[in-house]
Coordinates of C-alpha atoms and ligand atoms in Angstrom, one line a residue:
X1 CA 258.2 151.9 265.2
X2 CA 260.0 153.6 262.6
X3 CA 257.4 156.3 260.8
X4 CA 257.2 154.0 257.2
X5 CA 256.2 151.0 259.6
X6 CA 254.5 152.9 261.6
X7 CA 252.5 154.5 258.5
X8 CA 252.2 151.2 257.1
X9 CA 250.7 149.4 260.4
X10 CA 247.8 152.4 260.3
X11 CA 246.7 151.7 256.6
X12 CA 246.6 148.2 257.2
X13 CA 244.9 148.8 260.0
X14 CA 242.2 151.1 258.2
X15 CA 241.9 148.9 255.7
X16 CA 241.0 145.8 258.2
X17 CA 238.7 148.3 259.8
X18 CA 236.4 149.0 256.3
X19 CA 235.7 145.7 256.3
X20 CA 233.4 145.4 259.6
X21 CA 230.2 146.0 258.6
X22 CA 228.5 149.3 260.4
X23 CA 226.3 148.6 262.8
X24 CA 223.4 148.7 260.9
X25 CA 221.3 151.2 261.9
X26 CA 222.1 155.1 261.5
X27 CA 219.3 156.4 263.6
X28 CA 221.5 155.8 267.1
X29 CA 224.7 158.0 266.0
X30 CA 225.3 159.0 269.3
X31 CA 229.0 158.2 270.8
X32 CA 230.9 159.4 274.0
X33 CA 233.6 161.4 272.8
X34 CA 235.7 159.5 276.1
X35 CA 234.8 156.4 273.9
X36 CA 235.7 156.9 270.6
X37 CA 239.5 155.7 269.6
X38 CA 239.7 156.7 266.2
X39 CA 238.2 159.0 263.7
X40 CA 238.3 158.0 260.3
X41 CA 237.9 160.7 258.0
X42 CA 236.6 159.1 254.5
X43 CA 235.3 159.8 251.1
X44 CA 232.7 156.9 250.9
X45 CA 231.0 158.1 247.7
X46 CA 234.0 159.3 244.7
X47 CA 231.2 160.1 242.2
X48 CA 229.4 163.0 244.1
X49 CA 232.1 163.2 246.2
X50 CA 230.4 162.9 249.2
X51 CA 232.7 162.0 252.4
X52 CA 232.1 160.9 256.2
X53 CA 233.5 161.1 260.1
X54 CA 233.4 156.9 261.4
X55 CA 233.9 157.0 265.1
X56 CA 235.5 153.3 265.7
X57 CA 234.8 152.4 269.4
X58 CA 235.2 149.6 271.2
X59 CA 232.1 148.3 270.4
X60 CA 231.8 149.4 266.6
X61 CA 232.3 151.6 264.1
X62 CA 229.0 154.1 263.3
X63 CA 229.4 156.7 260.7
X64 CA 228.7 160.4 260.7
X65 CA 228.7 160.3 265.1
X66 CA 227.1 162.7 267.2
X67 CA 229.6 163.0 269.7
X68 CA 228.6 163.7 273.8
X69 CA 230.4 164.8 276.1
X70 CA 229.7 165.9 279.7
X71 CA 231.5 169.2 280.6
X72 CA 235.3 167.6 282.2
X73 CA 234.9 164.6 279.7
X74 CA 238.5 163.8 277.7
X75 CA 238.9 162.6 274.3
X76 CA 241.7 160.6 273.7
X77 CA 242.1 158.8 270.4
X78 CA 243.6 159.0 266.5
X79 CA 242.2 161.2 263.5
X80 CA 242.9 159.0 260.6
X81 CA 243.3 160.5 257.4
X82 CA 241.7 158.5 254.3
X83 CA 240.7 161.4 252.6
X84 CA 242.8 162.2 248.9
X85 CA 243.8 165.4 250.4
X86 CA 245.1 167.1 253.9
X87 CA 242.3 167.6 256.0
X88 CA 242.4 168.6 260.2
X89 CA 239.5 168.1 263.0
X90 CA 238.8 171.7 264.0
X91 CA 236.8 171.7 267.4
X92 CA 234.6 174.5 266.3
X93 CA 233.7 176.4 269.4
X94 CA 236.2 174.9 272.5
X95 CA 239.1 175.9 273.9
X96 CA 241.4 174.0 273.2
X97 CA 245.6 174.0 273.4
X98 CA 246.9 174.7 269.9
X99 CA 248.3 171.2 268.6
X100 CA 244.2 169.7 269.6
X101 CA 242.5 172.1 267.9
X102 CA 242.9 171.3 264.4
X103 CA 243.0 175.1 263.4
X104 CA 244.9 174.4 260.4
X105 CA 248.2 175.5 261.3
X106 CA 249.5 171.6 260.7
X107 CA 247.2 170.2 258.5
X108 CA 247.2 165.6 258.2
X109 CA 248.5 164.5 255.6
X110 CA 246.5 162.1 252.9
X111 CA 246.8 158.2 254.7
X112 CA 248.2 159.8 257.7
X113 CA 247.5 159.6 261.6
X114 CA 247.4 162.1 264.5
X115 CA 246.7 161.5 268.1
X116 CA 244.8 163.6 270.2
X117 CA 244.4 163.9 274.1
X118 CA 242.1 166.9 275.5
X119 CA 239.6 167.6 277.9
X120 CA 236.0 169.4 277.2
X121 CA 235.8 172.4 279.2
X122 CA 233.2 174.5 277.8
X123 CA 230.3 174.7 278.8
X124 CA 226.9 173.6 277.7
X125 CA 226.0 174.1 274.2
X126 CA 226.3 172.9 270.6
X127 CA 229.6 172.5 269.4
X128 CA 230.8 171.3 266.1
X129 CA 234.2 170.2 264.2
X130 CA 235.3 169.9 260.7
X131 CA 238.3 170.0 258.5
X132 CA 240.6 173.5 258.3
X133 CA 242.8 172.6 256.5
X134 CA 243.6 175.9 254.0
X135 CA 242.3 175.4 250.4
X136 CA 240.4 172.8 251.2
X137 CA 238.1 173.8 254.1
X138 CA 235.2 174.9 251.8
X139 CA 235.0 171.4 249.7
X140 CA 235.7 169.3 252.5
X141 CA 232.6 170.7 254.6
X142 CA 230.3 170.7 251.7
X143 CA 231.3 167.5 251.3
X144 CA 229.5 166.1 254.4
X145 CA 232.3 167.2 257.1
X146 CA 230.5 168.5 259.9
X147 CA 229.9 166.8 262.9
X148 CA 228.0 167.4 266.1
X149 CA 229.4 167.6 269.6
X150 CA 226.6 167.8 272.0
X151 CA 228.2 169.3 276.0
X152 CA 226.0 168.7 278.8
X153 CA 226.4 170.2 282.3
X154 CA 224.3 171.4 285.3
X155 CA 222.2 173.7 283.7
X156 CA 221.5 171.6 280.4
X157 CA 220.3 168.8 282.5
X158 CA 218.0 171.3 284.8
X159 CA 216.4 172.5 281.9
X160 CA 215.7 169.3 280.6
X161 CA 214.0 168.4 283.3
X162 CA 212.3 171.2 283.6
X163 CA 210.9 171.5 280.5
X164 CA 209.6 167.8 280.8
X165 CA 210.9 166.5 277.6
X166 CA 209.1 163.2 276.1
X167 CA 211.8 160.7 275.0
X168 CA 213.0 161.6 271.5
X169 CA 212.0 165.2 271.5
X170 CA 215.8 166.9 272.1
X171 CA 217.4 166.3 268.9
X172 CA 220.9 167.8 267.4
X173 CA 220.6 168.8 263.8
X174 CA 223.2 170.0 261.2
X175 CA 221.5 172.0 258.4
X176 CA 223.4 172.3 255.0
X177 CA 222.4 172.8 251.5
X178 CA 223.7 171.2 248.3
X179 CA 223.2 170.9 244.3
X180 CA 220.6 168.6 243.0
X181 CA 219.9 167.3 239.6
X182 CA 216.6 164.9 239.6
X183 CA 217.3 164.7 243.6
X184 CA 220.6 163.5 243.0
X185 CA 223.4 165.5 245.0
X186 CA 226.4 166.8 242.6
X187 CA 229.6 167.5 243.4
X188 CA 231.2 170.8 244.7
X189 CA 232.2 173.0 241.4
X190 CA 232.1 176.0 242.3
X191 CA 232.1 178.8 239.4
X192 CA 234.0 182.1 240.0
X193 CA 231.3 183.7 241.4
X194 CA 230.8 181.1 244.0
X195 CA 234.0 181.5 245.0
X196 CA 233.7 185.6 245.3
X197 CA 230.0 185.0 247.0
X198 CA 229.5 181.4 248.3
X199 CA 229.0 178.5 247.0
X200 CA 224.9 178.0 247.5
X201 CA 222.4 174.7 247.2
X202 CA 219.0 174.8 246.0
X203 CA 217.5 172.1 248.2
X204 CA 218.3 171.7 252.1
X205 CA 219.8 168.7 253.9
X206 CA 219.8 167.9 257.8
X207 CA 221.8 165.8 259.7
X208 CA 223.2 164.6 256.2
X209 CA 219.6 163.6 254.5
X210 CA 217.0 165.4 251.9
X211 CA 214.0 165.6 253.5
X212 CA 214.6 165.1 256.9
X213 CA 211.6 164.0 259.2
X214 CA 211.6 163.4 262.6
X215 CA 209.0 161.3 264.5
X216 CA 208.4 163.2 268.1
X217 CA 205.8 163.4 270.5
X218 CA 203.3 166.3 271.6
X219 CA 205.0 168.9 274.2
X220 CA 207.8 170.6 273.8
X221 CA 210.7 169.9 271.7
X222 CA 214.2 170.9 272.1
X223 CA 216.5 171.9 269.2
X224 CA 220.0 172.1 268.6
X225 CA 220.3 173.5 265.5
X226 CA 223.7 174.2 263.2
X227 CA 224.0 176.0 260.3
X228 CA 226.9 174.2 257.7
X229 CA 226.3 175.6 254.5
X230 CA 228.9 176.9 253.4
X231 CA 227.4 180.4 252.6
X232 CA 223.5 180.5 252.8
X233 CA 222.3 182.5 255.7
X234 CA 218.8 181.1 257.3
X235 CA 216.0 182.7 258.7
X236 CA 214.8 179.9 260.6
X237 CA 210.8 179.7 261.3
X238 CA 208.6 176.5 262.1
X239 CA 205.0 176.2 260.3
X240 CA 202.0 174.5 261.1
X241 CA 199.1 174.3 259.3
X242 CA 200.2 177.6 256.8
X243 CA 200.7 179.6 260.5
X244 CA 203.9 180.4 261.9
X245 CA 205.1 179.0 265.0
X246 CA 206.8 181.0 267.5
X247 CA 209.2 179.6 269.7
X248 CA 211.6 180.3 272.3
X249 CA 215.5 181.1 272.2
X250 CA 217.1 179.3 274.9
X251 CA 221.0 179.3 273.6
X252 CA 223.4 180.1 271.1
X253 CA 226.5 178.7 270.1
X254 CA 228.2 179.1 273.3
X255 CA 225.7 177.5 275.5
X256 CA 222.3 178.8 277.0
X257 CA 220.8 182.8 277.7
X258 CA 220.0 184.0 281.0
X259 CA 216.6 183.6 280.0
X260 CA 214.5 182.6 277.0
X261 CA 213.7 185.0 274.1
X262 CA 210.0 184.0 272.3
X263 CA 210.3 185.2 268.4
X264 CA 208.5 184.0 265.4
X265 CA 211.6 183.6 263.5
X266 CA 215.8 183.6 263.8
X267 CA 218.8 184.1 261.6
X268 CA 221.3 181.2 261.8
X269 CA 224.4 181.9 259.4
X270 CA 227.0 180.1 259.0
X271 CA 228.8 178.0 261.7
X272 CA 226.3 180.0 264.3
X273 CA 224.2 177.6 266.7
X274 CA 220.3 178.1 267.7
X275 CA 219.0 175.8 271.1
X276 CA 215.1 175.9 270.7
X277 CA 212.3 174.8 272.8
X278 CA 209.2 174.7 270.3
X279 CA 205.4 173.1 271.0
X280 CA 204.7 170.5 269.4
X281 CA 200.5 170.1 269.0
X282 CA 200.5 169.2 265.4
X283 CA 203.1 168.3 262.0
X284 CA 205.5 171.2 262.2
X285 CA 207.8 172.2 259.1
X286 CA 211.1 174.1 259.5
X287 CA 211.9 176.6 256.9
X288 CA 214.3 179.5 255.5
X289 CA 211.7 182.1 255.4
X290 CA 212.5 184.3 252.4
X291 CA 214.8 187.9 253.1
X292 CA 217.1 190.0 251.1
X293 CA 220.5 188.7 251.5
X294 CA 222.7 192.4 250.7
X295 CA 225.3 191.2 248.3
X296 CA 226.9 194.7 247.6
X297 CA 229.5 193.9 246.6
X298 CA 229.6 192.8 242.5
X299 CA 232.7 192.4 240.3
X300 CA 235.4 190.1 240.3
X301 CA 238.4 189.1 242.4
X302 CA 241.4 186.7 241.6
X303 CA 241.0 183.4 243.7
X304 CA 243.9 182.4 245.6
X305 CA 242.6 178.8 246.3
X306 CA 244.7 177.2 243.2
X307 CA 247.9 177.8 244.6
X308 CA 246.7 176.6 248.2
X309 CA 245.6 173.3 246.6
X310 CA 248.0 172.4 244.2
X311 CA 249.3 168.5 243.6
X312 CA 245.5 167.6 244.8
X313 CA 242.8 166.8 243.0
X314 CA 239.4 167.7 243.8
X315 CA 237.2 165.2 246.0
X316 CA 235.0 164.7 243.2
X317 CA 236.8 166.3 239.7
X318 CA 234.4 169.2 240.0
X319 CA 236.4 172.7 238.6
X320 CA 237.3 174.6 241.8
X321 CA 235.9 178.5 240.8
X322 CA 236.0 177.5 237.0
X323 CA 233.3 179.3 234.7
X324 CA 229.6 180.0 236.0
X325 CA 227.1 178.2 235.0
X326 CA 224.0 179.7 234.5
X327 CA 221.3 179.7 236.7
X328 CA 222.9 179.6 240.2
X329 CA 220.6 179.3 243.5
X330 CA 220.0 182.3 245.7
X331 CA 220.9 183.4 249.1
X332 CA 217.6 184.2 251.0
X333 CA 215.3 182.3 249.0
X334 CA 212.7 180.7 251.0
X335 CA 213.9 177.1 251.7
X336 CA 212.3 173.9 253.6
X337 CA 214.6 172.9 256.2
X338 CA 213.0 169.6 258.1
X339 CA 209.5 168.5 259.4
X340 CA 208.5 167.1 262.8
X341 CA 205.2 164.6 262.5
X342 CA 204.1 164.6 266.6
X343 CA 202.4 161.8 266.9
X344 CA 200.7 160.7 270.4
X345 CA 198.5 162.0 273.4
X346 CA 198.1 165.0 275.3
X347 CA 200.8 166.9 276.0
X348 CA 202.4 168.4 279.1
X349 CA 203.7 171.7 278.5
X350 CA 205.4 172.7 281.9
X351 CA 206.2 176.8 281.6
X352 CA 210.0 177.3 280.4
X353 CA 212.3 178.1 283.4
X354 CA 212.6 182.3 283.7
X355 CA 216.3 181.4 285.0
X356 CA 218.4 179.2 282.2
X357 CA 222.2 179.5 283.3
X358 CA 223.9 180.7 286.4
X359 CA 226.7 182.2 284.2
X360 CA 227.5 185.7 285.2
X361 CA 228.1 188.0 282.6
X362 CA 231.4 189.7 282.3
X363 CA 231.8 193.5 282.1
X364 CA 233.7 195.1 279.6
X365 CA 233.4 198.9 280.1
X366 CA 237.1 199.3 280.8
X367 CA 237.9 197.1 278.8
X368 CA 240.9 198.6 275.3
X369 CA 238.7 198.7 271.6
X370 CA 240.7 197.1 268.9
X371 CA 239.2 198.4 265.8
X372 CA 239.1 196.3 262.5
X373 CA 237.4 196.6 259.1
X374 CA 236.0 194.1 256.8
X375 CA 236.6 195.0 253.0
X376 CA 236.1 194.4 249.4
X377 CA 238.4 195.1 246.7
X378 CA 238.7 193.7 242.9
X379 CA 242.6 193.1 243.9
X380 CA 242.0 191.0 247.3
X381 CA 238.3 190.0 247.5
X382 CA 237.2 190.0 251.0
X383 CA 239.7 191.0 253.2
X384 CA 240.2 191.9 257.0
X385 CA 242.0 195.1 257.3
X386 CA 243.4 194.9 254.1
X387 CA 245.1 191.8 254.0
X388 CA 244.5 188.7 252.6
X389 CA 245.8 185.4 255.1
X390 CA 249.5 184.5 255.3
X391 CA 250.0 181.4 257.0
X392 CA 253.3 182.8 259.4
X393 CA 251.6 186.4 260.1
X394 CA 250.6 187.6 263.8
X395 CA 248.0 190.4 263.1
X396 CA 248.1 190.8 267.2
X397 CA 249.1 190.3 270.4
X398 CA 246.8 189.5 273.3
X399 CA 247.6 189.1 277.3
X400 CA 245.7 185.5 278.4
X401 CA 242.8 186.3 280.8
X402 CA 242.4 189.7 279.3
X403 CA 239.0 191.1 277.9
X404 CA 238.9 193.5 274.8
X405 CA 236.1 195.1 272.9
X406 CA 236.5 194.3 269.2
X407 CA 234.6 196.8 267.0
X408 CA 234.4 195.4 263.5
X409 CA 233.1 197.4 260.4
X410 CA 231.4 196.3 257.8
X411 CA 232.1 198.4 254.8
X412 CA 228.6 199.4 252.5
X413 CA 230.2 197.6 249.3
X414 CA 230.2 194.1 250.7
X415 CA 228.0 191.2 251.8
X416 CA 227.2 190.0 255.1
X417 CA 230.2 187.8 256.6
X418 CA 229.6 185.3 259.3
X419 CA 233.1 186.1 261.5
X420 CA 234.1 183.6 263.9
X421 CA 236.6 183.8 266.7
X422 CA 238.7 180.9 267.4
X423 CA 238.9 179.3 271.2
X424 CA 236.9 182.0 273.2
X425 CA 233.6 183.1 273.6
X426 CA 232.0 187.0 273.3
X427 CA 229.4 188.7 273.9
X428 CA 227.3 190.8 271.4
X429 CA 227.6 194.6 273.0
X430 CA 225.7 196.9 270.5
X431 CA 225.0 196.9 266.6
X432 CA 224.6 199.9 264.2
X433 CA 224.0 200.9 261.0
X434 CA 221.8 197.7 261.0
X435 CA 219.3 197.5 258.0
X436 CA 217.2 195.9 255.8
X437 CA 216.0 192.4 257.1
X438 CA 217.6 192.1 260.5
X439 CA 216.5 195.6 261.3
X440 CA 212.9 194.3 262.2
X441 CA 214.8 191.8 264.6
X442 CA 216.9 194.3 266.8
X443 CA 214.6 194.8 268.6
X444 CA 217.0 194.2 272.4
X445 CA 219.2 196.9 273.7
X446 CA 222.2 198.1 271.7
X447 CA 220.2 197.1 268.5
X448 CA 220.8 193.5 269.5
X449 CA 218.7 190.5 267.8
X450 CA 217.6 187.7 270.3
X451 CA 219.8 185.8 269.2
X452 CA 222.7 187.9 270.3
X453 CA 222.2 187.5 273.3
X454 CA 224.1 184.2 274.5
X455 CA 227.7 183.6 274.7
X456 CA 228.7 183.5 270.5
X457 CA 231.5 182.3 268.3
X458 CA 230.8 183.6 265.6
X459 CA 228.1 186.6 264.7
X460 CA 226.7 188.2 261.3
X461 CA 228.0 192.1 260.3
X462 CA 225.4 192.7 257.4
X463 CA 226.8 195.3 255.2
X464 CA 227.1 198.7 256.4
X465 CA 227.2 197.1 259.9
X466 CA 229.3 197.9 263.0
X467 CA 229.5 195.6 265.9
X468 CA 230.8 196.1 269.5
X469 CA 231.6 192.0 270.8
X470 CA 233.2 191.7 274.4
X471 CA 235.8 189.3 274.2
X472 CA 236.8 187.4 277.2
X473 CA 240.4 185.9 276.7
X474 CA 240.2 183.6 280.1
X475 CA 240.1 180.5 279.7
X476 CA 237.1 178.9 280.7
X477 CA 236.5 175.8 283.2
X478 CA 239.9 175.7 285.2
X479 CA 241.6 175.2 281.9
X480 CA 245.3 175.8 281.7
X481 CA 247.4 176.1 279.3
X482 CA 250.4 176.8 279.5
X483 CA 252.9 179.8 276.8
X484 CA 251.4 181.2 274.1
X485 CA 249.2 179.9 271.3
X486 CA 247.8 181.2 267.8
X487 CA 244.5 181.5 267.3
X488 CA 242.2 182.9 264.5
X489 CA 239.3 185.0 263.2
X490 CA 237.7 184.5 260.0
X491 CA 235.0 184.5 257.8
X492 CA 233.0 181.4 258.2
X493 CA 231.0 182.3 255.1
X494 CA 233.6 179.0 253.6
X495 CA 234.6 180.2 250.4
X496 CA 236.1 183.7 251.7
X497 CA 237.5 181.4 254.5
X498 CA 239.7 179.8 251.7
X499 CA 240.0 183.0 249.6
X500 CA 241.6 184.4 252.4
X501 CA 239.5 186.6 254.9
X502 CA 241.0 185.0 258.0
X503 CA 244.2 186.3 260.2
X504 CA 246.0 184.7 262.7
X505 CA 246.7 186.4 266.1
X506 CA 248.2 184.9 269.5
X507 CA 247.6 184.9 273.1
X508 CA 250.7 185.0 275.1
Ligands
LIG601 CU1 234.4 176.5 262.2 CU2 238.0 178.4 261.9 O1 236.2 177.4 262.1
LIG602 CU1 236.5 177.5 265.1
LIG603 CU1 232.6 186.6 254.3

C-alpha cells in the first residue's frame, strides 16, 4: 500500500471504529496489553479539552484501559493518532528498544499510525505511559493522557496471596488534579507563572473522576498509586474517623522493597509510584496532607514552548503561558484524594510478609560519580547543567551494563524537581542538605525517606538537596538489545519538561 492509501485505509478505519458503541460499563477497564491491537489516542471532549487512550481488542473497544501484563508478556499492535497534534506513547518506567519507547525523539503525526512490537521485561510494579511528544507533553497529560500498566510476576502474586486480599481490594489508581469552575473541569491555560512553576488544580481527580469512591471490603487493601499532575507534589495519608491511618510501604515505581516500611504518611511527586497495603475496618479518605512546597525560586523566564508548538492549536484554545490570572491554586495545600467505604464482615488480616522480593541489590561502591546540577536562571528557567534541551545533543556517553553513581544538586534558588531517568532503574544512595518537610521523613540511612527505598525512576531533590542514586545500566530480564540507543533525564515536574529541563544521553 502506498503511504496516502495506506493513510487513508487507517482513518477510515478509525472512523468505522467510533461508531461501535463502548462496552458499556467503565468499571472493568482492565485489558491484556498481548490483547490490545490498537490504541486510539482521542480528544473526546473539544470544549474542556479533555482527551482519552481506547484500547480496541478483539472483543471491544473500552476507553481509558488499565493495561496487564505478566512479566515476558508482548504487545503487539498500532498507536493511532486522532489527536489535533503530534503526540507519542512513552512506556514510563520499562526498558524498552528506542523506536518502542515513545520517548519523543519521532513524535506521530496528527491522523497518523505507528506499529509497535515489544516484550515487558521489568519487573513487578506500576508502570505508566503517556504522550512525549516535545511542546506538547504538559497539555496532552493534563488532558487525561495517562494510563496504567499494571506487571505481575512471582513475587507480586506471593504477596497477594499472602496478604489474603478480598476480591476488589487491589486497585490501580492515577491521581491528577485539574481547574474547576462550579465542578466543571476547564481547559489547560496555563499563565506565565504556570509555566515557570507548574501548572496546579484545586480539586483532585483519580483514575479520571472527581470524587473517586471505591467500594472494598474489610482487611487489607492494596494500592497502586500514581501521581499525574503535572506539578503538585502529594503527601499522601489515609483518614478515618478525623485519625490518621498508617500504613505500609511495600513498592515504589520500580516494583516492590525488600520489606515493608509502616509510616503515617508518603510523598508521591510527580510520575513517582506508591504500592500500599492499608487496613481497612472502617470508611477511609485519602488525602494531600498539607506541607511547604519550597518554591525559591521567583522571577521570570522566557518560555520556549511557542516555538516547539507552532502550526498547532491548543487542545482546547486555552493561552499556552499567556497572562496570570489571579488567584492561582497552591502546591502543598491540603487536598482530598479518594475515599474507600468497606463495607462487609470481619476481616482477616494475615501479618504482611517480612520478605517482599528476592531481588538482590546491586553494589555501587566502585562504581565512577558523574556529577550534575539543577539550576535556575531568569535567561533559561530550569535547567540541567546549564543547558536548556536540544533535540540532536548527547550530554553523555554510557557503556551498556555499566553502573554509575549520579550525584545531582539542587541549587538553594529553585523548587523541588521530580527527575526521572529514562529505561533503567536506581537506587536512592544517600540525601543531604535535606530540609523543611521531608526532613521529618528521612528518617532510613543516608537520610533516605521510606519511600526511597525500592527500585525508582524517578526521585524528588527538594531545593538545597543533593542526591547520590545508583544507576544500573543492565538491562533487566534477559533483555537484549542490540547498538546504541538515546535515552533521557528530565524533569517530570511537566511544564519544565516542555520548558526544557531534560537532556538526552546514549548507551552504546
Ligand atoms: Cu514519564 Cu520522559 O517521561
Ligand atoms: Cu519515562
Ligand atoms: Cu522541575
Amino acid at each position: 500500500m502506498k503511504r496516502r492509501e495506506f493513510l487513508g485505509a487507517a482513518i477510515a478505519s478509525l472512523a468505522a471504529s467510533c461508531r461501535t458503541p463502548l462496552p458499556e460499563d467503565a468499571k472493568d477497564r482492565r485489558v491484556r496489553i498481548g490483547e490490545v491491537r490498537r490504541l486510539v489516542v482521542e480528544r473526546h471532549e473539544p470544549l474542556a479539552g479533555r482527551c482519552r487512550y481506547v484500547a480496541e481488542t478483539a472483543a471491544g473497544r473500552v476507553a481509558q484501559p488499565v493495561l496487564l501484563a505478566r512479566r515476558g508478556e508482548r504487545f503487539t499492535g498500532a498507536i493511532v493518532n486522532a489527536l489535533p497534534q503530534p503526540t507519542t506513547v512513552h512506556f514510563h518506567g520499562l526498558t524498552l528498544p528506542e523506536a518502542q519507547d515513545g520517548a519523543g525523539f519521532d513524535s506521530i503525526a496528527p491522523g497518523a499510525v505507528k506499529t509497535l512490537a515489544f516484550e515487558v521485561h521489568n519487573r513487578s510494579g506500576l508502570y505508566w505511559f503517556h504522550p512525549h511528544a516535545h511542546g506538547f507533553t504538559a497539555e496532552q497529560v493534563h488532558a487525561g493522557l495517562a494510563g496504567l500498566l499494571v506487571v505481575t510476576d512471582e513475587d507480586d502474586a506471593a504477596l497477594d496471596a499472602a496478604l489474603a486480599l478480598p476480591q476488589g481490594n487491589r486497585l490501580a489508581l492515577a491521581l491528577s488534579d485539574v481547574r474547576t469552575a462550579e465542578g466543571t473541569i476547564q481547559p489547560y491555560a496555563p499563565s506565565e507563572e504556570d509555566c515557570l512553576h507548574g501548572w496546579l488544580g484545586d480539586r483532585a481527580l483519580a483514575n479520571g473522576a472527581l470524587d473517586f469512591r471505591a467500594a472494598v471490603a474489610p482487611g487489607w487493601v492494596r494500592l497502586q498509586i500514581l501521581n499525574t499532575c503535572n506539578a503538585r507534589g502529594l503527601l499522601l495519608a489515609f483518614r478515618q474517623g478525623g485519625k490518621l491511618v498508617p500504613f505500609h510501604v511495600l513498592g515504589t515505581d520500580g516494583g516492590l522493597l525488600a520489606a515493608p516500611v509502616e509510616v503515617q504518611s508518603a510523598f508521591l511527586h510527580s510520575a513517582e509510584r506508591l504500592d500500599i497495603a492499608l487496613p481497612a475496618q472502617g470508611d477511609i479518605e485519602a488525602l494531600s496532607l498539607p506541607f511547604d512546597p519550597r518554591h525559591h525560586a521567583h522571577g521570570k523566564a522566557p518560555s520556549h514552548v511557542h516555538a516547539l508548538r507552532s502550526g498547532y492549536a491548543p487542545l482546547a484554545g486555552g493561552a499556552i503561558c499567556g497572562n496570570s490570572p489571579p488567584g492561582a491554586p497552591h502546591d502543598g495545600a491540603e487536598m482530598p484524594l479518594f475515599r474507600l467505604d468497606v463495607k462487609g464482615g470481619k476481616a482477616s488480616m494475615p501479618a504482611i510478609p517480612p520478605r517482599l522480593s528476592t531481588l538482590s541489590p546491586a553494589d555501587f561502591a566502585d562504581a565512577p560519580v558523574r556529577r550534575m546540577r539543577l539550576d535556575f536562571d531568569e535567561r533559561t528557567g530550569f535547567v540541567i547543567d546549564q543547558t536548556p534541551y536540544r533535540r540532536d545533543e548527547l550530554a553523555f556517553s554510557v557503556p551498556r551494563g555499566s553502573r554509575e553513581v549520579w550525584q545531582i544538586r539542587n541549587s538553594p534558588i529553585s523548587m523541588p524537581h521530580p527527575m526521572h531517568l529514562h529505561g533503567f532503574g536506581f537506587r536512592v544512595l544517600r540525601r543531604q542538605g535535606t530540609f523543611g518537610p521531608a526532613q521529618r521523613l528521612a528518617a532510613h540511612s543516608g537520610a533516605r525517606l521510606a519511600s526511597d527505598l525500592g527500585v525508582k525512576d524517578t526521585v524528588l531533590l527538594w531545593p538545597n538537596e543533593t542526591l547520590w542514586l545508583g544507576v544500573d545500566f543492565a538491562l533487566p530480564g534477559g533483555a537484549a538489545f542490540a547498538g546504541s540507543q538515546r535515552y533521557m533525564f528530565h524533569c517530570h515536574n511537566l511544564e519544565h519538561e516542555d520548558g526544557m529541563m531534560m537532556r538526552n544521553f546514549e548507551v552504546v
